[in-house]
C-alpha cells in the first residue's frame, strides 16, 4: 500500500497543494487554485478525498471551495453564508472543520465573527445563531486582523461539543451543538487592559486554539498575552510560557498521538515587529505538556531572519515519525520529517502563507 501525503496551503493568492509519495523526500507543487482568491484555510477528508478551501474578502465576498478529485477541479458556494438583512456583511471564511461523525457536515468560522454549518458537504450553509446571541456579543472588539472566528475545535466523540476562539472575544464552548455558549477564559490575561481588569470573563485575544490527541478535555492556547494549557475543556487555564523566548506568537500544532507534545513558533512581541526572535528561526517543542521547552533549529535560517508565521500556518501529519510543517509571511514553506529534529525548506516565493494542513492518503 502506497502512502501519499498532501500539504494543503492557503495563501493570499489562492490555494496550493504539495504532494509527496516517496516518504517525504521530494515534493511536487500544484496550484494556484480557487481563482487566486485569498484563501484563509484549506482542509481535507482522507476517506472521501475531498478538499475544502475557505476564504474571500470585501471584494469577492465569502465562499467555500470544494474539490472532489484532490484539486484537479473546483467549485465554490456562498449560499447561506450571510447574516440577516441590515447586519454587517460577511467578508470572508476564516476557518473550516468537519463534524467528527464523517457524514459531510462542516463548520465554518467567518468574519465578522460567527459560526455556520453545512450538512451537504459545503454546498449550502446555515447560520448557527447561538454564538452571536451570547450576551457578551455587543462588547466584542476586532483584533489587528479583524473580528474573526479563526479556531474551531471539535470534540472527537461528541458532535454536540465544540470550542471556538475569536479575536478579540476569547474562547467559547458549546455542549449542545451551538445553541448556547459559555466563555472559557478563566486564567488567561489581557495585558492591554488596566491591571484590575486583566482577567475578564471574555475579551481575550486568543491567537490559536488546538486540542491534544486522545485527551478531549486538554486544550492548548497561544494567546496575545501568553501560552496556556487547560485540562478541563477550557474552564481553567494555566500558563506554560516559562522557558519560551516570548509570550507572544500565533501558531500552535499538536502532535498527532502524544497529548504532551506541542509545537510553537514564538515571535518577538506585538509591538517590535512580530518576527522571529533575534533574527533566528526556531520551532519550540514541549514533550511534557509545557513544563519545559526545547528550541529546534537544525536546518532553519539563523541569520537576518525577519519573517513571521500566522495562526493557522503550522501543522503536523499522522505518519511515524510525525512530520511538522510551517509557512511564512514571506512565502517559504519548511518541513520536518522527524518530529522537528531537522528541517528543510521545500518551497519559496509563494504568496503570504495563511494556513497549512496535511492530508494523508493510502492508495
Coordinates of N, CA and C in Angstrom, one line a residue, residues 71-295:
X71 N -8.0 18.3 -6.1 CA -7.5 19.6 -6.6 C -7.5 19.7 -8.1
X72 N -7.9 18.7 -8.8 CA -8.0 18.8 -10.3 C -9.0 19.7 -10.8
X73 N -10.2 19.7 -10.1 CA -11.3 20.6 -10.4 C -11.9 21.2 -9.2
X74 N -12.5 22.3 -9.2 CA -13.0 23.0 -8.1 C -14.4 23.7 -8.4
X75 N -15.2 23.7 -7.4 CA -16.4 24.5 -7.4 C -16.5 25.3 -6.1
X76 N -17.3 26.3 -6.1 CA -17.5 27.0 -4.8 C -18.9 27.5 -4.6
X77 N -19.2 27.7 -3.3 CA -20.6 28.1 -2.9 C -20.5 29.1 -1.8
X78 N -21.3 30.1 -1.9 CA -21.5 31.0 -0.7 C -23.0 31.0 -0.3
X79 N -23.8 30.0 -0.8 CA -25.2 30.0 -0.5 C -25.4 29.8 1.0
X80 N -26.1 30.8 1.6 CA -26.4 30.8 3.0 C -25.3 31.4 3.9
X81 N -24.2 31.8 3.3 CA -23.1 32.5 4.1 C -23.4 34.0 4.2
X82 N -24.4 34.3 5.0 CA -24.9 35.7 5.2 C -25.6 35.8 6.5
X83 N -25.5 37.0 7.1 CA -26.3 37.3 8.2 C -27.6 37.9 7.7
X84 N -28.5 38.2 8.7 CA -29.8 38.8 8.3 C -29.6 40.2 7.7
X85 N -30.6 40.6 7.0 CA -30.6 41.9 6.3 C -30.4 43.0 7.4
X86 N -29.5 43.9 7.1 CA -29.2 45.0 8.0 C -28.0 44.8 8.8
X87 N -27.5 43.5 9.0 CA -26.3 43.3 9.7 C -25.1 43.5 8.8
X88 N -23.9 43.6 9.5 CA -22.7 43.8 8.8 C -22.4 42.6 7.9
X89 N -22.1 42.8 6.6 CA -21.9 41.7 5.7 C -20.7 40.8 6.1
X90 N -20.8 39.6 5.8 CA -19.6 38.7 6.0 C -18.6 39.0 4.9
X91 N -17.3 39.1 5.4 CA -16.2 39.4 4.5 C -15.6 38.2 4.0
X92 N -15.4 37.2 4.8 CA -14.6 36.0 4.4 C -14.8 34.9 5.4
X93 N -14.6 33.7 4.9 CA -14.5 32.5 5.7 C -13.0 32.4 6.2
X94 N -12.9 32.1 7.5 CA -11.5 32.1 8.1 C -11.1 30.7 8.6
X95 N -12.1 29.8 8.9 CA -11.7 28.5 9.4 C -12.8 27.5 9.0
X96 N -12.3 26.3 8.8 CA -13.2 25.1 8.5 C -12.9 24.0 9.4
X97 N -13.9 23.2 9.7 CA -13.7 21.9 10.4 C -14.8 21.0 10.1
X98 N -14.5 19.7 9.9 CA -15.6 18.7 9.7 C -16.2 18.3 11.0
X99 N -17.4 17.9 11.0 CA -18.0 17.3 12.1 C -17.4 15.9 12.3
X100 N -17.3 15.5 13.6 CA -16.5 14.2 13.8 C -17.1 13.0 13.3
X101 N -18.4 13.0 13.0 CA -19.0 11.7 12.6 C -18.8 11.4 11.1
X102 N -18.2 12.3 10.3 CA -17.7 12.0 9.0 C -18.8 11.8 8.0
X103 N -19.9 12.6 8.1 CA -21.1 12.4 7.2 C -21.2 13.6 6.2
X104 N -20.1 14.4 6.1 CA -20.1 15.5 5.2 C -20.5 16.8 5.9
X105 N -20.8 16.8 7.2 CA -21.1 18.0 7.8 C -19.9 18.8 8.1
X106 N -20.0 20.2 7.9 CA -18.8 21.1 8.1 C -19.2 22.2 8.9
X107 N -18.3 22.8 9.7 CA -18.4 24.1 10.3 C -17.5 25.1 9.6
X108 N -18.0 26.4 9.6 CA -17.1 27.4 9.1 C -17.2 28.6 10.0
X109 N -16.0 29.2 10.4 CA -15.9 30.4 11.1 C -15.7 31.5 10.2
X110 N -16.3 32.7 10.5 CA -16.3 33.8 9.5 C -16.0 35.1 10.2
X111 N -15.8 36.1 9.3 CA -15.6 37.5 9.8 C -16.6 38.4 9.2
X112 N -17.4 39.2 10.0 CA -17.3 39.3 11.4 C -17.7 38.0 12.1
X113 N -17.1 37.8 13.3 CA -17.2 36.5 14.0 C -18.5 35.9 14.1
X114 N -18.7 34.7 13.6 CA -19.9 33.9 13.7 C -19.6 32.5 13.2
X115 N -20.6 31.7 13.4 CA -20.4 30.2 13.0 C -21.5 29.8 12.1
X116 N -21.1 29.0 11.1 CA -22.0 28.5 10.1 C -21.8 27.0 10.0
X117 N -22.9 26.3 9.6 CA -22.8 24.8 9.4 C -23.4 24.4 8.1
X118 N -22.7 23.4 7.5 CA -23.2 22.8 6.2 C -23.5 21.3 6.5
X119 N -24.6 20.8 6.0 CA -24.9 19.4 6.1 C -24.9 18.7 4.8
X120 N -24.4 19.4 3.8 CA -24.3 18.8 2.4 C -23.0 19.0 1.8
X121 N -21.9 18.9 2.6 CA -20.5 18.9 2.1 C -20.2 20.3 1.5
X122 N -20.8 21.3 2.1 CA -20.4 22.7 1.7 C -21.2 23.3 0.6
X123 N -22.2 22.6 0.1 CA -23.0 23.2 -1.0 C -23.9 24.3 -0.5
X124 N -24.5 24.2 0.7 CA -25.3 25.2 1.3 C -24.9 25.3 2.8
X125 N -25.2 26.5 3.4 CA -24.8 26.8 4.7 C -25.9 27.4 5.5
X126 N -25.9 27.2 6.8 CA -26.9 27.8 7.7 C -26.2 28.4 8.9
X127 N -26.7 29.6 9.3 CA -26.1 30.3 10.5 C -26.4 29.5 11.7
X128 N -25.4 29.3 12.6 CA -25.6 28.8 14.0 C -25.7 30.0 14.9
X129 N -26.9 30.5 15.2 CA -27.0 31.8 15.8 C -26.7 31.9 17.2
X130 N -26.6 30.8 17.9 CA -26.4 30.9 19.4 C -25.2 31.7 19.8
X131 N -24.1 31.6 19.0 CA -22.9 32.3 19.4 C -23.1 33.8 19.4
X132 N -23.6 34.3 18.3 CA -23.8 35.8 18.2 C -24.9 36.3 19.1
X133 N -25.7 35.4 19.6 CA -26.8 35.8 20.6 C -26.3 35.8 22.0
X134 N -25.0 35.4 22.2 CA -24.4 35.4 23.6 C -24.5 36.9 24.1
X135 N -24.8 37.0 25.4 CA -24.9 38.4 26.0 C -23.6 39.2 25.8
X136 N -22.5 38.6 25.6 CA -21.2 39.4 25.5 C -21.1 40.0 24.1
X137 N -21.9 39.6 23.2 CA -21.6 39.9 21.7 C -21.5 41.4 21.5
X138 N -22.2 42.2 22.2 CA -22.2 43.7 22.0 C -20.8 44.3 22.4
X139 N -20.0 43.5 23.2 CA -18.8 44.0 23.6 C -17.6 43.4 22.9
X140 N -17.8 42.6 21.9 CA -16.7 42.0 21.2 C -16.0 43.1 20.3
X141 N -14.7 43.1 20.3 CA -13.9 44.1 19.6 C -13.0 43.4 18.6
X142 N -12.8 44.0 17.4 CA -11.8 43.3 16.5 C -10.4 43.4 16.9
X143 N -9.6 42.4 16.7 CA -8.2 42.4 16.9 C -7.5 43.1 15.6
X144 N -6.2 43.0 15.6 CA -5.5 43.6 14.5 C -5.9 43.0 13.1
X145 N -6.3 41.7 13.1 CA -6.7 41.1 11.9 C -8.2 41.2 11.6
X146 N -8.9 41.8 12.5 CA -10.4 41.9 12.4 C -11.1 41.1 13.5
X147 N -12.4 41.1 13.5 CA -13.2 40.3 14.4 C -13.5 39.0 13.7
X148 N -12.6 38.0 14.0 CA -12.6 36.8 13.2 C -12.8 35.6 14.2
X149 N -13.5 34.6 13.7 CA -13.6 33.3 14.3 C -12.6 32.4 13.6
X150 N -11.4 32.2 14.2 CA -10.3 31.6 13.5 C -10.0 30.2 13.9
X151 N -10.5 29.8 15.1 CA -10.2 28.4 15.6 C -11.5 27.7 15.9
X152 N -11.6 26.5 15.3 CA -12.7 25.6 15.5 C -12.1 24.2 16.0
X153 N -12.5 23.9 17.2 CA -12.0 22.6 17.8 C -13.3 21.7 18.1
X154 N -13.3 20.6 17.5 CA -14.5 19.7 17.7 C -14.1 18.6 18.8
X155 N -15.0 18.2 19.6 CA -14.8 17.0 20.4 C -14.8 15.8 19.5
X156 N -13.8 14.9 19.7 CA -13.7 13.8 18.8 C -14.8 12.8 18.8
X157 N -15.5 12.7 19.9 CA -16.6 11.7 20.0 C -18.0 12.3 20.2
X158 N -18.1 13.5 20.4 CA -19.4 14.1 20.6 C -19.6 15.3 19.7
X159 N -20.5 15.2 18.7 CA -20.7 16.2 17.7 C -21.4 17.4 18.3
X160 N -21.9 17.3 19.5 CA -22.6 18.5 20.1 C -21.6 19.4 20.8
X161 N -20.4 18.9 21.1 CA -19.4 19.7 21.7 C -18.5 20.4 20.8
X162 N -18.3 21.7 21.0 CA -17.4 22.5 20.1 C -16.8 23.7 20.8
X163 N -15.6 23.9 20.6 CA -14.9 25.1 21.1 C -14.5 26.0 19.9
X164 N -14.6 27.3 20.2 CA -14.2 28.3 19.2 C -13.4 29.3 19.8
X165 N -12.5 30.0 19.0 CA -11.8 31.1 19.5 C -12.0 32.3 18.6
X166 N -12.1 33.5 19.2 CA -12.4 34.7 18.4 C -11.5 35.8 18.9
X167 N -10.9 36.5 17.9 CA -10.1 37.7 18.2 C -11.0 38.9 18.1
X168 N -11.3 39.7 19.1 CA -10.8 39.5 20.5 C -11.9 39.3 21.5
X169 N -12.6 38.3 21.3 CA -13.7 37.9 22.3 C -13.3 36.8 23.2
X170 N -12.4 36.0 22.8 CA -11.9 34.9 23.7 C -12.3 33.5 23.2
X171 N -12.3 32.6 24.1 CA -12.7 31.2 23.8 C -14.0 30.9 24.3
X172 N -14.8 30.1 23.6 CA -16.2 29.8 24.0 C -16.4 28.3 23.7
X173 N -17.3 27.7 24.5 CA -17.6 26.3 24.4 C -19.1 26.1 24.3
X174 N -19.5 25.2 23.5 CA -20.9 24.8 23.4 C -21.0 23.3 23.6
X175 N -22.0 22.9 24.4 CA -22.3 21.4 24.7 C -23.5 21.0 24.0
X176 N -24.2 21.8 23.2 CA -25.5 21.5 22.6 C -25.6 21.9 21.2
X177 N -24.5 21.7 20.5 CA -24.5 21.9 19.0 C -24.5 23.3 18.6
X178 N -24.2 24.2 19.5 CA -24.1 25.6 19.2 C -25.3 26.4 19.6
X179 N -26.3 25.8 20.2 CA -27.5 26.5 20.7 C -27.1 27.5 21.8
X180 N -26.3 27.1 22.7 CA -25.9 28.0 23.8 C -24.3 27.9 23.9
X181 N -23.7 28.9 24.5 CA -22.3 29.0 24.6 C -21.9 29.6 26.0
X182 N -20.7 29.1 26.4 CA -20.1 29.6 27.7 C -18.7 30.1 27.4
X183 N -18.4 31.3 27.9 CA -17.0 31.7 27.8 C -16.1 30.8 28.6
X184 N -14.9 30.5 28.1 CA -14.0 29.6 28.7 C -12.6 30.3 28.7
X185 N -12.4 31.3 29.6 CA -11.2 32.1 29.6 C -10.6 32.3 30.9
X186 N -11.1 31.6 31.9 CA -10.6 31.8 33.3 C -9.1 31.5 33.4
X187 N -8.3 32.5 33.8 CA -6.9 32.3 33.9 C -6.0 32.8 32.8
X188 N -6.7 33.3 31.7 CA -5.9 33.9 30.6 C -6.0 35.4 30.8
X189 N -4.9 36.1 30.6 CA -4.8 37.5 31.0 C -4.9 38.4 29.7
X190 N -5.3 39.7 30.0 CA -5.3 40.7 29.0 C -4.3 41.8 29.4
X191 N -3.1 41.7 29.0 CA -2.1 42.7 29.4 C -2.4 44.1 28.9
X192 N -3.2 44.2 27.9 CA -3.6 45.5 27.3 C -4.7 46.2 28.1
X193 N -5.2 45.6 29.1 CA -6.2 46.3 30.0 C -5.6 46.8 31.3
X194 N -6.3 47.7 31.9 CA -5.8 48.1 33.3 C -5.6 46.9 34.2
X195 N -4.7 47.0 35.1 CA -4.3 45.9 35.9 C -5.5 45.2 36.6
X196 N -6.4 46.0 37.1 CA -7.5 45.4 37.9 C -8.5 44.7 36.9
X197 N -8.3 44.8 35.6 CA -9.3 44.2 34.7 C -8.6 43.2 33.8
X198 N -7.4 42.7 34.2 CA -6.6 41.8 33.3 C -7.1 40.4 33.2
X199 N -8.1 40.0 34.0 CA -8.6 38.6 33.9 C -10.1 38.7 33.7
X200 N -10.6 39.2 32.6 CA -12.1 39.3 32.4 C -12.7 38.0 32.0
X201 N -14.0 37.9 32.0 CA -14.7 36.7 31.6 C -14.6 36.5 30.1
X202 N -14.5 37.5 29.4 CA -14.4 37.5 27.9 C -13.6 38.7 27.5
X203 N -13.2 38.7 26.2 CA -12.5 39.8 25.7 C -11.0 39.5 25.4
X204 N -10.6 38.3 25.7 CA -9.2 37.9 25.5 C -8.9 37.8 24.0
X205 N -7.6 38.1 23.6 CA -7.2 38.0 22.2 C -6.5 36.6 22.0
X206 N -7.3 35.6 21.8 CA -6.8 34.3 21.5 C -6.2 34.3 20.1
X207 N -5.0 33.7 19.9 CA -4.4 33.6 18.6 C -4.6 32.3 18.0
X208 N -4.6 31.2 18.8 CA -4.7 29.9 18.2 C -5.2 28.9 19.3
X209 N -6.1 28.0 19.0 CA -6.6 27.1 20.0 C -6.6 25.7 19.3
X210 N -5.9 24.7 20.0 CA -5.8 23.4 19.4 C -6.1 22.3 20.5
X211 N -6.5 21.2 20.1 CA -6.8 20.1 21.0 C -5.7 19.1 21.1
X212 N -5.4 18.5 22.2 CA -4.4 17.4 22.4 C -5.1 16.1 21.9
X213 N -4.3 15.2 21.3 CA -4.9 13.9 20.8 C -5.1 13.0 22.0
X214 N -6.3 12.3 22.0 CA -6.5 11.3 23.0 C -7.0 11.8 24.3
X215 N -7.0 13.1 24.5 CA -7.5 13.8 25.7 C -8.4 14.9 25.4
X216 N -9.7 14.6 25.2 CA -10.6 15.6 24.6 C -10.7 16.9 25.5
X217 N -10.4 16.8 26.8 CA -10.5 18.0 27.6 C -9.2 18.8 27.7
X218 N -8.1 18.3 27.1 CA -6.9 19.0 27.1 C -6.8 19.9 25.9
X219 N -6.7 21.2 26.1 CA -6.5 22.2 25.0 C -5.3 23.0 25.3
X220 N -4.7 23.5 24.2 CA -3.6 24.4 24.2 C -4.0 25.7 23.6
X221 N -3.5 26.8 24.1 CA -3.9 28.1 23.6 C -2.7 29.0 23.5
X222 N -2.4 29.5 22.3 CA -1.4 30.6 22.1 C -2.3 31.9 22.1
X223 N -2.0 32.8 23.1 CA -2.7 34.0 23.3 C -1.9 35.2 22.9
X224 N -2.5 36.3 22.7 CA -1.7 37.5 22.5 C -0.9 37.8 23.8
X225 N -1.3 37.3 24.9 CA -0.7 37.6 26.2 C -0.4 36.3 26.9
X226 N 0.4 35.4 26.2 CA 0.9 34.2 26.9 C 0.5 32.9 26.2
X227 N 1.1 31.8 26.8 CA 0.8 30.5 26.3 C 0.2 29.7 27.4
X228 N -0.9 28.9 27.1 CA -1.6 28.3 28.2 C -2.0 26.8 27.8
X229 N -2.3 26.1 28.9 CA -2.9 24.7 28.7 C -4.1 24.6 29.7
X230 N -5.1 23.9 29.2 CA -6.3 23.6 30.0 C -6.4 22.1 30.0
X231 N -6.7 21.5 31.2 CA -7.0 20.1 31.2 C -8.5 19.8 31.6
X232 N -9.3 20.8 31.5 CA -10.7 20.6 31.8 C -11.6 21.3 30.8
X233 N -11.2 21.2 29.5 CA -12.0 21.8 28.5 C -12.1 23.3 28.4
X234 N -11.1 23.9 29.0 CA -11.1 25.4 28.9 C -11.7 26.1 30.1
X235 N -12.2 25.3 31.1 CA -12.8 26.0 32.2 C -11.8 26.8 33.0
X236 N -10.5 26.2 33.1 CA -9.4 26.9 33.7 C -8.2 26.7 32.9
X237 N -7.4 27.8 32.8 CA -6.2 27.8 32.0 C -5.0 28.1 33.0
X238 N -3.9 27.4 32.7 CA -2.6 27.7 33.4 C -1.5 28.1 32.4
X239 N -0.7 29.0 32.8 CA 0.4 29.5 32.0 C 1.4 28.4 31.8
X240 N 1.9 28.2 30.6 CA 3.0 27.3 30.3 C 4.1 28.0 29.5
X241 N 4.2 29.3 29.7 CA 5.2 30.1 28.8 C 6.6 30.2 29.4
X242 N 6.8 29.7 30.6 CA 8.1 29.7 31.2 C 9.1 28.9 30.3
X243 N 10.2 29.4 30.0 CA 11.1 28.7 29.1 C 11.1 29.1 27.7
X244 N 10.0 29.8 27.3 CA 9.9 30.3 25.9 C 10.6 31.6 25.7
X245 N 11.0 32.0 24.5 CA 11.7 33.3 24.3 C 10.8 34.5 24.3
X246 N 9.5 34.2 24.2 CA 8.5 35.3 24.2 C 7.1 34.7 24.6
X247 N 6.3 35.5 25.1 CA 4.9 35.1 25.5 C 4.0 35.3 24.3
X248 N 4.5 35.8 23.2 CA 3.7 36.2 22.0 C 4.0 35.4 20.8
X249 N 3.0 35.0 20.1 CA 3.1 34.2 18.9 C 1.7 33.9 18.3
X250 N 1.7 33.2 17.2 CA 0.4 32.9 16.6 C 0.1 31.4 16.5
X251 N 1.0 30.6 15.9 CA 0.6 29.2 15.6 C 0.9 28.3 16.7
X252 N 0.1 27.2 16.8 CA 0.4 26.0 17.7 C 0.0 24.8 16.9
X253 N 0.7 23.7 17.1 CA 0.4 22.5 16.4 C 0.6 21.3 17.3
X254 N -0.4 20.5 17.5 CA -0.3 19.3 18.4 C 0.3 18.1 17.7
X255 N 1.0 17.3 18.4 CA 1.5 16.0 17.9 C 0.2 15.2 17.7
X256 N 0.3 14.3 16.6 CA -0.9 13.5 16.3 C -1.3 12.4 17.3
X257 N -0.3 12.0 18.1 CA -0.6 10.9 19.0 C -0.3 11.2 20.5
X258 N 0.7 12.1 20.8 CA 1.1 12.3 22.1 C 0.5 13.6 22.7
X259 N -0.4 13.5 23.7 CA -1.0 14.8 24.2 C -0.1 15.7 24.9
X260 N 1.1 15.2 25.2 CA 2.1 16.1 25.9 C 3.0 16.8 25.0
X261 N 3.0 16.6 23.7 CA 3.9 17.2 22.8 C 3.2 18.2 21.9
X262 N 3.7 19.4 21.9 CA 3.2 20.6 21.2 C 4.3 21.3 20.5
X263 N 4.0 21.9 19.4 CA 5.0 22.8 18.7 C 4.5 24.2 18.6
X264 N 5.4 25.1 18.8 CA 5.1 26.6 18.7 C 6.2 27.2 17.8
X265 N 5.8 28.4 17.3 CA 6.8 29.3 16.7 C 6.6 30.7 17.3
X266 N 7.3 31.0 18.4 CA 7.1 32.3 19.0 C 7.7 33.4 18.2
X267 N 7.1 34.6 18.3 CA 7.6 35.8 17.7 C 8.1 36.8 18.8
X268 N 8.7 37.9 18.3 CA 9.4 38.7 19.3 C 8.5 39.7 20.1
X269 N 7.2 39.7 19.8 CA 6.3 40.6 20.5 C 5.4 41.4 19.6
X270 N 4.3 41.9 20.3 CA 3.3 42.6 19.5 C 3.7 43.9 18.9
X271 N 4.7 44.6 19.5 CA 5.0 46.0 19.1 C 6.4 46.2 18.6
X272 N 7.1 45.1 18.4 CA 8.5 45.2 17.9 C 8.8 44.4 16.7
X273 N 7.7 44.3 15.8 CA 7.9 43.7 14.5 C 7.2 42.4 14.3
X274 N 6.9 41.6 15.3 CA 6.2 40.3 15.1 C 7.0 39.4 14.2
X275 N 8.3 39.3 14.4 CA 9.1 38.5 13.6 C 9.8 37.5 14.6
X276 N 10.5 36.5 14.0 CA 11.2 35.5 14.9 C 12.2 36.2 15.8
X277 N 12.3 35.8 17.0 CA 13.2 36.5 18.0 C 14.7 36.5 17.5
X278 N 15.4 37.6 17.7 CA 16.8 37.7 17.5 C 17.2 37.4 16.0
X279 N 16.3 37.5 15.1 CA 16.6 37.3 13.7 C 17.0 35.8 13.4
X280 N 16.6 34.9 14.2 CA 17.0 33.5 14.0 C 15.7 32.6 14.2
X281 N 15.5 31.7 13.3 CA 14.2 31.0 13.3 C 14.4 29.7 14.2
X282 N 13.4 29.4 15.0 CA 13.4 28.2 15.8 C 11.9 27.8 16.0
X283 N 11.7 26.5 15.9 CA 10.4 25.9 16.4 C 10.7 25.4 17.8
X284 N 9.7 25.7 18.7 CA 9.9 25.2 20.1 C 8.9 24.1 20.4
X285 N 9.5 23.1 21.0 CA 8.7 21.9 21.3 C 8.7 21.5 22.8
X286 N 7.5 21.2 23.3 CA 7.5 20.6 24.6 C 7.1 19.1 24.5
X287 N 7.6 18.3 25.3 CA 7.2 16.9 25.4 C 6.6 16.6 26.8
X288 N 6.4 17.6 27.6 CA 5.8 17.4 28.9 C 4.7 18.4 29.2
X289 N 3.9 18.7 28.2 CA 2.7 19.5 28.3 C 3.0 20.9 28.8
X290 N 4.2 21.4 28.4 CA 4.5 22.8 28.7 C 5.4 23.0 29.9
X291 N 5.8 21.9 30.6 CA 6.6 22.1 31.8 C 8.0 22.6 31.4
X292 N 8.5 22.2 30.2 CA 9.8 22.6 29.7 C 9.7 22.7 28.2
X293 N 10.6 23.4 27.6 CA 10.6 23.7 26.1 C 12.0 23.5 25.6
X294 N 12.1 23.0 24.3 CA 13.3 22.9 23.6 C 13.2 23.6 22.3
X295 N 14.3 24.4 21.9 CA 14.3 25.0 20.6 C 14.9 24.1 19.6

